[in-house]
PDB file of C-alpha atoms in Angstrom:
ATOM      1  CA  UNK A   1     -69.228   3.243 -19.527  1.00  0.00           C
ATOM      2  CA  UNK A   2     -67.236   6.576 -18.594  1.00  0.00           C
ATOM      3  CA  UNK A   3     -65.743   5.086 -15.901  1.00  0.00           C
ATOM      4  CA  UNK A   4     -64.413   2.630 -18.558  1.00  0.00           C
ATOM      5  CA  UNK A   5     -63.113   5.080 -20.950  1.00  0.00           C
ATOM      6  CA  UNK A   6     -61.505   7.041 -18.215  1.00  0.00           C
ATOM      7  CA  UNK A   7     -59.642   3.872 -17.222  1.00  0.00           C
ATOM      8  CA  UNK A   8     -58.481   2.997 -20.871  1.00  0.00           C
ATOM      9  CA  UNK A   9     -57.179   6.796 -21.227  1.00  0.00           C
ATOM     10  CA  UNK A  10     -55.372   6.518 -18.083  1.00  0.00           C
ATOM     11  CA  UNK A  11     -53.768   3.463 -19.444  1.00  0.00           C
ATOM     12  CA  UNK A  12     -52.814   4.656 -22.505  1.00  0.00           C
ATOM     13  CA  UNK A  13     -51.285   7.623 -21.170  1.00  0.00           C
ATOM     14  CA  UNK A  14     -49.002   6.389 -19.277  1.00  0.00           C
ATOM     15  CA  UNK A  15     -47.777   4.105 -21.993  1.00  0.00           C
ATOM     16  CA  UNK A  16     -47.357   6.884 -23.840  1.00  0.00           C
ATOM     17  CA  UNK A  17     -45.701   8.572 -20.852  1.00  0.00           C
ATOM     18  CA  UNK A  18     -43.044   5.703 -20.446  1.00  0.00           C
ATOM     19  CA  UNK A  19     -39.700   5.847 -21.432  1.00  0.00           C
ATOM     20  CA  UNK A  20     -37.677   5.243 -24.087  1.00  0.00           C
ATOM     21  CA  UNK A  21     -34.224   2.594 -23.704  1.00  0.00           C
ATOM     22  CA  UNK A  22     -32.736   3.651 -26.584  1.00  0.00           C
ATOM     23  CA  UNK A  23     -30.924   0.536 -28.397  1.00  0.00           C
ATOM     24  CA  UNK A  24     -27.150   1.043 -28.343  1.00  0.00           C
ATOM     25  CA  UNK A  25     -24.838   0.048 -31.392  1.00  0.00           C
ATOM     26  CA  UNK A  26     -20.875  -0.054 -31.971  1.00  0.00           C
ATOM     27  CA  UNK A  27     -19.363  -0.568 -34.591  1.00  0.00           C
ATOM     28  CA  UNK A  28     -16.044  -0.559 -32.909  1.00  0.00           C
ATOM     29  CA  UNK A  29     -13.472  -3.423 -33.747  1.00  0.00           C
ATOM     30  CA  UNK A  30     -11.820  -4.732 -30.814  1.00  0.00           C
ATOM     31  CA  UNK A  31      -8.822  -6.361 -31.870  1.00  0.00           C
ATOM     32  CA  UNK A  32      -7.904  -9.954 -31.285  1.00  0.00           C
ATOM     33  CA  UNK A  33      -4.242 -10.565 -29.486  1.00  0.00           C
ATOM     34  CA  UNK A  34      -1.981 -12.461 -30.854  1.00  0.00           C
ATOM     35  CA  UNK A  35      -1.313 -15.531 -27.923  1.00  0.00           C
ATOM     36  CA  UNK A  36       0.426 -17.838 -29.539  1.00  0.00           C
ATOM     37  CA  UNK A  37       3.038 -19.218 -28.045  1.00  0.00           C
ATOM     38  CA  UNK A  38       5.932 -20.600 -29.380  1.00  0.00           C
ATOM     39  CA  UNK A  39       6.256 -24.003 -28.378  1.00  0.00           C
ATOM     40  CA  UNK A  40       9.430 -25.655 -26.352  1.00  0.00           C
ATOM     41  CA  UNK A  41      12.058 -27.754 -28.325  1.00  0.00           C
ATOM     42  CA  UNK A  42      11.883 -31.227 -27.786  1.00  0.00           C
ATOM     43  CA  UNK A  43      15.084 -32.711 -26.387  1.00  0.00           C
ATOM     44  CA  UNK A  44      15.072 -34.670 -30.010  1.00  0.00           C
ATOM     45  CA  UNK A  45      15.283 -31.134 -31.510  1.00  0.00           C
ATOM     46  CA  UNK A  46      18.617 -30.904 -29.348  1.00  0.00           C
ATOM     47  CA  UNK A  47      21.881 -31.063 -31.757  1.00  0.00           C
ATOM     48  CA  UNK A  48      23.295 -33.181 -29.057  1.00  0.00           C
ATOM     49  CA  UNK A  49      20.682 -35.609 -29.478  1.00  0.00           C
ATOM     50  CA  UNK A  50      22.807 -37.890 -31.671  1.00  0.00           C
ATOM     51  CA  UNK A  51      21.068 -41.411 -31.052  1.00  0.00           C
ATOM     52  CA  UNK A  52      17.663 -43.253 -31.188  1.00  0.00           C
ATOM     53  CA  UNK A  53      17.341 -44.428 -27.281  1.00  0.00           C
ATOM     54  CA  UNK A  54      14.952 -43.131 -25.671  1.00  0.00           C
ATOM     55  CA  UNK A  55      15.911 -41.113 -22.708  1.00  0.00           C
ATOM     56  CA  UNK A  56      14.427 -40.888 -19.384  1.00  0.00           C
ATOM     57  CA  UNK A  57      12.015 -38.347 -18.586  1.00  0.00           C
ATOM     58  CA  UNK A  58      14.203 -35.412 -16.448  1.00  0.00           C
ATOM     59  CA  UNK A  59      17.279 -35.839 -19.450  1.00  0.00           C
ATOM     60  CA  UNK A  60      14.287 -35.850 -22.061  1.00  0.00           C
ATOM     61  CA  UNK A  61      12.844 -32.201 -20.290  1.00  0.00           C
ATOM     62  CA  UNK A  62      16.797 -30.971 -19.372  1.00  0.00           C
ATOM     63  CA  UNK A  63      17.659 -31.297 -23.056  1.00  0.00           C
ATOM     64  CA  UNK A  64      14.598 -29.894 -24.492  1.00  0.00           C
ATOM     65  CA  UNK A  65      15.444 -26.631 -21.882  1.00  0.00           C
ATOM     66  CA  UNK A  66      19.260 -26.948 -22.794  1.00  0.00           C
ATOM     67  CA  UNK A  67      18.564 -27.462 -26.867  1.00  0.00           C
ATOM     68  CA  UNK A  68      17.623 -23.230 -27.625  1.00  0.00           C
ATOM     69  CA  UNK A  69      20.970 -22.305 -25.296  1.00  0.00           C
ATOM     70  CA  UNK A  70      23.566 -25.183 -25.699  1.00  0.00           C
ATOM     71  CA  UNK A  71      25.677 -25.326 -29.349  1.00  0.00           C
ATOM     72  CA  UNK A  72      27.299 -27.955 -30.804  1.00  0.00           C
ATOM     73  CA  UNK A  73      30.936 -28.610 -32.685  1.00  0.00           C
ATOM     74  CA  UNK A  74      29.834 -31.063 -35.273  1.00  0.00           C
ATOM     75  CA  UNK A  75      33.406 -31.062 -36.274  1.00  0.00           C
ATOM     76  CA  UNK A  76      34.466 -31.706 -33.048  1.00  0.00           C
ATOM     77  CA  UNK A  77      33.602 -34.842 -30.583  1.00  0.00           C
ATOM     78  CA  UNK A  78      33.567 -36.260 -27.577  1.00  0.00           C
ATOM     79  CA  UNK A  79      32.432 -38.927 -25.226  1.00  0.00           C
ATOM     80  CA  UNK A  80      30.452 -41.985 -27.412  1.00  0.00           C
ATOM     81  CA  UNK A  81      30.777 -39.493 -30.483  1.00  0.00           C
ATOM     82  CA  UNK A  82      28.485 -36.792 -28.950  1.00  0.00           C
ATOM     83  CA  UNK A  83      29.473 -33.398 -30.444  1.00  0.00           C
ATOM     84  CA  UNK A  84      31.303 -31.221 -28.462  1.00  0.00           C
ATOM     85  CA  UNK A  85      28.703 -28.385 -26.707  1.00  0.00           C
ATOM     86  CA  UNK A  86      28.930 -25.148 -25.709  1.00  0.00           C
ATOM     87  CA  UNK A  87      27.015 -23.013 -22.819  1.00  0.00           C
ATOM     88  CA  UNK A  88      28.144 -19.164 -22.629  1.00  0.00           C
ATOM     89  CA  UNK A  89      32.137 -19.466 -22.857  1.00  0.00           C
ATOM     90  CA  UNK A  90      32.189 -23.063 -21.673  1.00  0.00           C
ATOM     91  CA  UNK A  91      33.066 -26.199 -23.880  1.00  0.00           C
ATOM     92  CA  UNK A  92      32.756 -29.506 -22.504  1.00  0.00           C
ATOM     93  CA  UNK A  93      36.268 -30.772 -24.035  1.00  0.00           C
ATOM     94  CA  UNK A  94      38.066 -28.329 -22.220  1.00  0.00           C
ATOM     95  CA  UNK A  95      36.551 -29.580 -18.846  1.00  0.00           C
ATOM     96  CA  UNK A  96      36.514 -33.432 -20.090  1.00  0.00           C
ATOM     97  CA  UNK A  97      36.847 -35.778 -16.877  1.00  0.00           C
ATOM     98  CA  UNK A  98      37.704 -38.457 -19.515  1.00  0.00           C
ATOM     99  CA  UNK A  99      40.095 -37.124 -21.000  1.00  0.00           C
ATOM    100  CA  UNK A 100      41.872 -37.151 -16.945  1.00  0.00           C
ATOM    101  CA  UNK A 101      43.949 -39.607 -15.619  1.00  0.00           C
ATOM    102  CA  UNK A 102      41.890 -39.095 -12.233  1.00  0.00           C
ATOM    103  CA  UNK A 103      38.809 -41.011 -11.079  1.00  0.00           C
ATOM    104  CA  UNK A 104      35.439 -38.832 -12.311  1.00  0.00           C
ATOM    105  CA  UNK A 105      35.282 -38.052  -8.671  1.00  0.00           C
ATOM    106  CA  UNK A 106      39.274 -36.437  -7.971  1.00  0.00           C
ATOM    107  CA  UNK A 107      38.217 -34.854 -10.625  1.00  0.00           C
ATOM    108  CA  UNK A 108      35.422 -33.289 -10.306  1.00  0.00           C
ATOM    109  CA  UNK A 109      36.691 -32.481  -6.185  1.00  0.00           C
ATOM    110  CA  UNK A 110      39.537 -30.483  -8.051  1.00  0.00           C
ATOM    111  CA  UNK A 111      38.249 -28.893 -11.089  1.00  0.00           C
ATOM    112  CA  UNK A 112      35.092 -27.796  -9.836  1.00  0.00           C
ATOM    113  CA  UNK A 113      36.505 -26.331  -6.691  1.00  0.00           C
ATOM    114  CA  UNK A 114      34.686 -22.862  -5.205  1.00  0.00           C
ATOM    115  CA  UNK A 115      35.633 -20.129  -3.875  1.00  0.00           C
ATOM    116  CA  UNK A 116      36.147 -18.835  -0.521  1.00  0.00           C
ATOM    117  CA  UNK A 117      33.771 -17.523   0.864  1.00  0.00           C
ATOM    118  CA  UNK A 118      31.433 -20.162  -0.930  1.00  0.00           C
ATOM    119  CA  UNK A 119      28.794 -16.685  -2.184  1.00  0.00           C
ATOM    120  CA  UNK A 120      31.789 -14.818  -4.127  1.00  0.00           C
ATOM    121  CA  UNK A 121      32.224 -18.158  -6.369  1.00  0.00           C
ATOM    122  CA  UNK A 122      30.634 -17.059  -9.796  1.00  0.00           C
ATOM    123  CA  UNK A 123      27.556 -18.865 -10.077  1.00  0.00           C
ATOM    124  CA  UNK A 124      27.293 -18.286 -14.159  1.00  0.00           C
ATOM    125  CA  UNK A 125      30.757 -20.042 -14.558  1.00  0.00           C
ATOM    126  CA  UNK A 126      29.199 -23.125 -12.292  1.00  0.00           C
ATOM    127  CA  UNK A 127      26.107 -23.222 -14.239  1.00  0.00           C
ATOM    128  CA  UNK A 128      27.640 -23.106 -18.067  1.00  0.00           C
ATOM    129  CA  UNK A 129      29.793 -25.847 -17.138  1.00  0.00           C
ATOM    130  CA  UNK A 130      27.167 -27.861 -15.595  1.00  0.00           C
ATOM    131  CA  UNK A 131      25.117 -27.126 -19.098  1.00  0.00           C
ATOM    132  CA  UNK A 132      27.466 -28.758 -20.754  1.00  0.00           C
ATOM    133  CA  UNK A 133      27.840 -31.785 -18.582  1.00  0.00           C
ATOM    134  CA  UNK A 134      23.855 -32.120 -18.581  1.00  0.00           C
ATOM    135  CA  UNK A 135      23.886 -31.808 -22.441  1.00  0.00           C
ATOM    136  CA  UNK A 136      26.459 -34.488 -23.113  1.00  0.00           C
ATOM    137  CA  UNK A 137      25.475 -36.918 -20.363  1.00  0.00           C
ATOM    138  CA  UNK A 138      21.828 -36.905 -22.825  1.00  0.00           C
ATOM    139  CA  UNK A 139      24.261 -37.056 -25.764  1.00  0.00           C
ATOM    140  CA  UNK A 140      25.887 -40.292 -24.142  1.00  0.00           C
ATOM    141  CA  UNK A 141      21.875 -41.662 -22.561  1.00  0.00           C
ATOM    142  CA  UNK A 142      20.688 -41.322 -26.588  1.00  0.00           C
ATOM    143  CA  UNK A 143      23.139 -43.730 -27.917  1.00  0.00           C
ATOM    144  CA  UNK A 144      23.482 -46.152 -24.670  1.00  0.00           C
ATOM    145  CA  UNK A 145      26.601 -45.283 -23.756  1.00  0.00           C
ATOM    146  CA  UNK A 146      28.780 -45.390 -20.532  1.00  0.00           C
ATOM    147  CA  UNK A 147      27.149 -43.455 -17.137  1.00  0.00           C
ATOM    148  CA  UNK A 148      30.389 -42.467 -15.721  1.00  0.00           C
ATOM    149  CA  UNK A 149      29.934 -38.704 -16.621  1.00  0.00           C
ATOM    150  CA  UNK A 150      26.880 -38.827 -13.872  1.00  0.00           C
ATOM    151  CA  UNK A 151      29.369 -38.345 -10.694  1.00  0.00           C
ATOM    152  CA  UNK A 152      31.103 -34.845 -12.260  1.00  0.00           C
ATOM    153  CA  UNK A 153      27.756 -34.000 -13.154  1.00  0.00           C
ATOM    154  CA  UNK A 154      25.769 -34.853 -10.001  1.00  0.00           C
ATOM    155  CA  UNK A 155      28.966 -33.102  -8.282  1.00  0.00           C
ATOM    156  CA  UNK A 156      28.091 -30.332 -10.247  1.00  0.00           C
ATOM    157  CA  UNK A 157      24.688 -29.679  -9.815  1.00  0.00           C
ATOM    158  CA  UNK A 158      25.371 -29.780  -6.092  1.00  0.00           C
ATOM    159  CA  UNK A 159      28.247 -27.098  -5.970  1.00  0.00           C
ATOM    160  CA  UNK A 160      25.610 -24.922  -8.261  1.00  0.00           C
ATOM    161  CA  UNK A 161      22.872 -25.522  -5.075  1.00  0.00           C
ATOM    162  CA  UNK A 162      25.703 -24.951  -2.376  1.00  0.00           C
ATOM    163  CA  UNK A 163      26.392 -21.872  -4.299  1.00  0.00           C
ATOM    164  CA  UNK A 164      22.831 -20.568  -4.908  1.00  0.00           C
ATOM    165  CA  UNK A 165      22.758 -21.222  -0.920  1.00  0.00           C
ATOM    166  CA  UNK A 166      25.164 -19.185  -0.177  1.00  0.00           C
ATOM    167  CA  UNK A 167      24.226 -16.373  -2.141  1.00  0.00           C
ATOM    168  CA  UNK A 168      20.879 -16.162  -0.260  1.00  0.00           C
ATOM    169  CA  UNK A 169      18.556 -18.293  -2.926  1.00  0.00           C
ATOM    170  CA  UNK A 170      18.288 -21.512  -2.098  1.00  0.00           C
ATOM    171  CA  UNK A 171      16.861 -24.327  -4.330  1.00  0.00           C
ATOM    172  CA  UNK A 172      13.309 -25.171  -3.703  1.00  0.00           C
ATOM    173  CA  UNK A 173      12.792 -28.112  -5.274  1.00  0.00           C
ATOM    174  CA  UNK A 174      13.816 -31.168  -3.457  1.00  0.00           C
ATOM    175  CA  UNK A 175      15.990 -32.776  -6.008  1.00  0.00           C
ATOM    176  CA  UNK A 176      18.096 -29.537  -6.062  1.00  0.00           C
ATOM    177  CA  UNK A 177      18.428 -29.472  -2.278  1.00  0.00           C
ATOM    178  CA  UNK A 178      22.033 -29.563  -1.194  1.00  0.00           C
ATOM    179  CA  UNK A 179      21.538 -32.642   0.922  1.00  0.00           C
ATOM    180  CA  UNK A 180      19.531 -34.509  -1.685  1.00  0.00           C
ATOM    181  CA  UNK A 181      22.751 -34.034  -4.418  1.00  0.00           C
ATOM    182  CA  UNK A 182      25.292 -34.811  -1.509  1.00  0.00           C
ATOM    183  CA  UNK A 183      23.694 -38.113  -1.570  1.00  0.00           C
ATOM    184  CA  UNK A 184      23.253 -38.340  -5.716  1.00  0.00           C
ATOM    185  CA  UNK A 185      26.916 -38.039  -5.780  1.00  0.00           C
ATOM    186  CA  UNK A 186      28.155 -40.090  -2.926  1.00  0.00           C
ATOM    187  CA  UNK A 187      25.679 -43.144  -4.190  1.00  0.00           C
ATOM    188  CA  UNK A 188      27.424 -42.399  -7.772  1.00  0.00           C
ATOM    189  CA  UNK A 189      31.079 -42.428  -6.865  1.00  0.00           C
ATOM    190  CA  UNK A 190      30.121 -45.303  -4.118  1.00  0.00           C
ATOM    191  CA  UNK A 191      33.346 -46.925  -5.301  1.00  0.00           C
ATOM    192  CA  UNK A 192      35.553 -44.095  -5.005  1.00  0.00           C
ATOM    193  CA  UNK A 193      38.052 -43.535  -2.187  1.00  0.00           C
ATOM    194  CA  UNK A 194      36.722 -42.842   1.171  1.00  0.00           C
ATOM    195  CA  UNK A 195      38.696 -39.424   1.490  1.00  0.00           C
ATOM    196  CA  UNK A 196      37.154 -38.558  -1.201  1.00  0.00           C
ATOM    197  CA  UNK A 197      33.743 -39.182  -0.462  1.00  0.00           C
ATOM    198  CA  UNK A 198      34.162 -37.592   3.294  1.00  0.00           C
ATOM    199  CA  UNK A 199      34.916 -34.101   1.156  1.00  0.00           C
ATOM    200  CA  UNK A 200      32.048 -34.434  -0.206  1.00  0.00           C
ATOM    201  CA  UNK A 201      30.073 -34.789   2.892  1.00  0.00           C
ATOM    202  CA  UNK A 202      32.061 -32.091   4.621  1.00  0.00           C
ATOM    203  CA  UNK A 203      31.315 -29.352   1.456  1.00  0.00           C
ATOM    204  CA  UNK A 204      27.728 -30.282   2.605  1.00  0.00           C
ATOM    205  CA  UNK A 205      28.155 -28.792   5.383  1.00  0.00           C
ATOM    206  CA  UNK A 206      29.942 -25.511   4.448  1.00  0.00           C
ATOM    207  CA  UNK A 207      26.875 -23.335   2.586  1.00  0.00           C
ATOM    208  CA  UNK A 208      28.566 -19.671   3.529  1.00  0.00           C
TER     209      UNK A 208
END
């Protein structure tokens, strides 16, 4: 019996003896962040979005990029009615390959012309004016109208990737590779004239 009650005392010692975890409490507010994000125009959104067709995927996710930076001249318009746009100091009507009495592809050869060397051409000017082109040619896809403004434009986009080149940041996306537009704008202007075309292939080659 006192070996029991030694045992018990032992025991209850050392509960006695054990520590305490004290139980922690805040009453600190941590605050919530505000993610939202503010969610991309549509290319319907797009002022130059005049017509009900719908367009194909790349013009649907070009105008939605080009609707918060493009304006449009609702007094003023252009090819199948589309208002005439604006990108930095750059209106499409005053760089109109309709309004030329060249083929879209002369035209584009002489208007759109770099510099030389290819990396002091100003890359800002090139990419307003293809803004424009991209913005109107979704313009003209929304209504059904005439393709013809796809060879300036194609030409375009490949003078922006030669010059990109040349200033030491290439495209890396393979539609944007110089080679891959060299070929989106000799398949457009297929029934241009063979001098013509060969320029093209020979600015291909020239990326410095």
């Amino acid at each position: 019996m006192r070996a029991s009650l030694s045992v018990a005392a032992a025991l209850v010692g050392s509960v006695a003896a054990a520590p305490t975890i004290p139980f922690v409490t805040t009453t600190e507010i941590v605050p919530i962040r505000n993610t939202a994000v503010v969610p991309r125009q549509s290319a319907a959104q797009a002022c130059f979005v005049i017509g009900a067709t719908t367009l194909p995927q790349e013009t649907a996710d070009i105008a939605a990029d080009l609707a918060s930076t493009v304006t449009c001249d609702n007094t003023q318009t252009t090819i199948a009615n589309v208002p005439d746009v604006t990108s930095g100091s750059t209106t499409f009507s005053s760089i109109d390959f309709s309004q030329s009495s060249q083929t879209p592809l002369e035209f584009a050869l002489s208007q759109f012309a770099t510099a030389d060397p290819l990396a002091d051409t100003d890359l800002a000017t090139f990419q307003d004016e293809l803004n424009v082109y991209q913005a109107t040619e979704a313009g003209i896809r929304s209504v059904g109208g005439s393709l013809a403004i796809k060879v300036p434009k194609f030409f375009l986009e490949f003078q922006v990737s030669r010059i990109q080149t040349a200033q030491g940041n290439p495209p890396t996306a393979a539609g944007l590779q110089v080679d891959h537009l060299r070929d989106k704008v000799l398949k457009n202007a297929a029934g241009e004239d063979q001098t013509l075309l060969n320029q093209v292939t020979q600015l291909a080659t020239q990326l410095s």
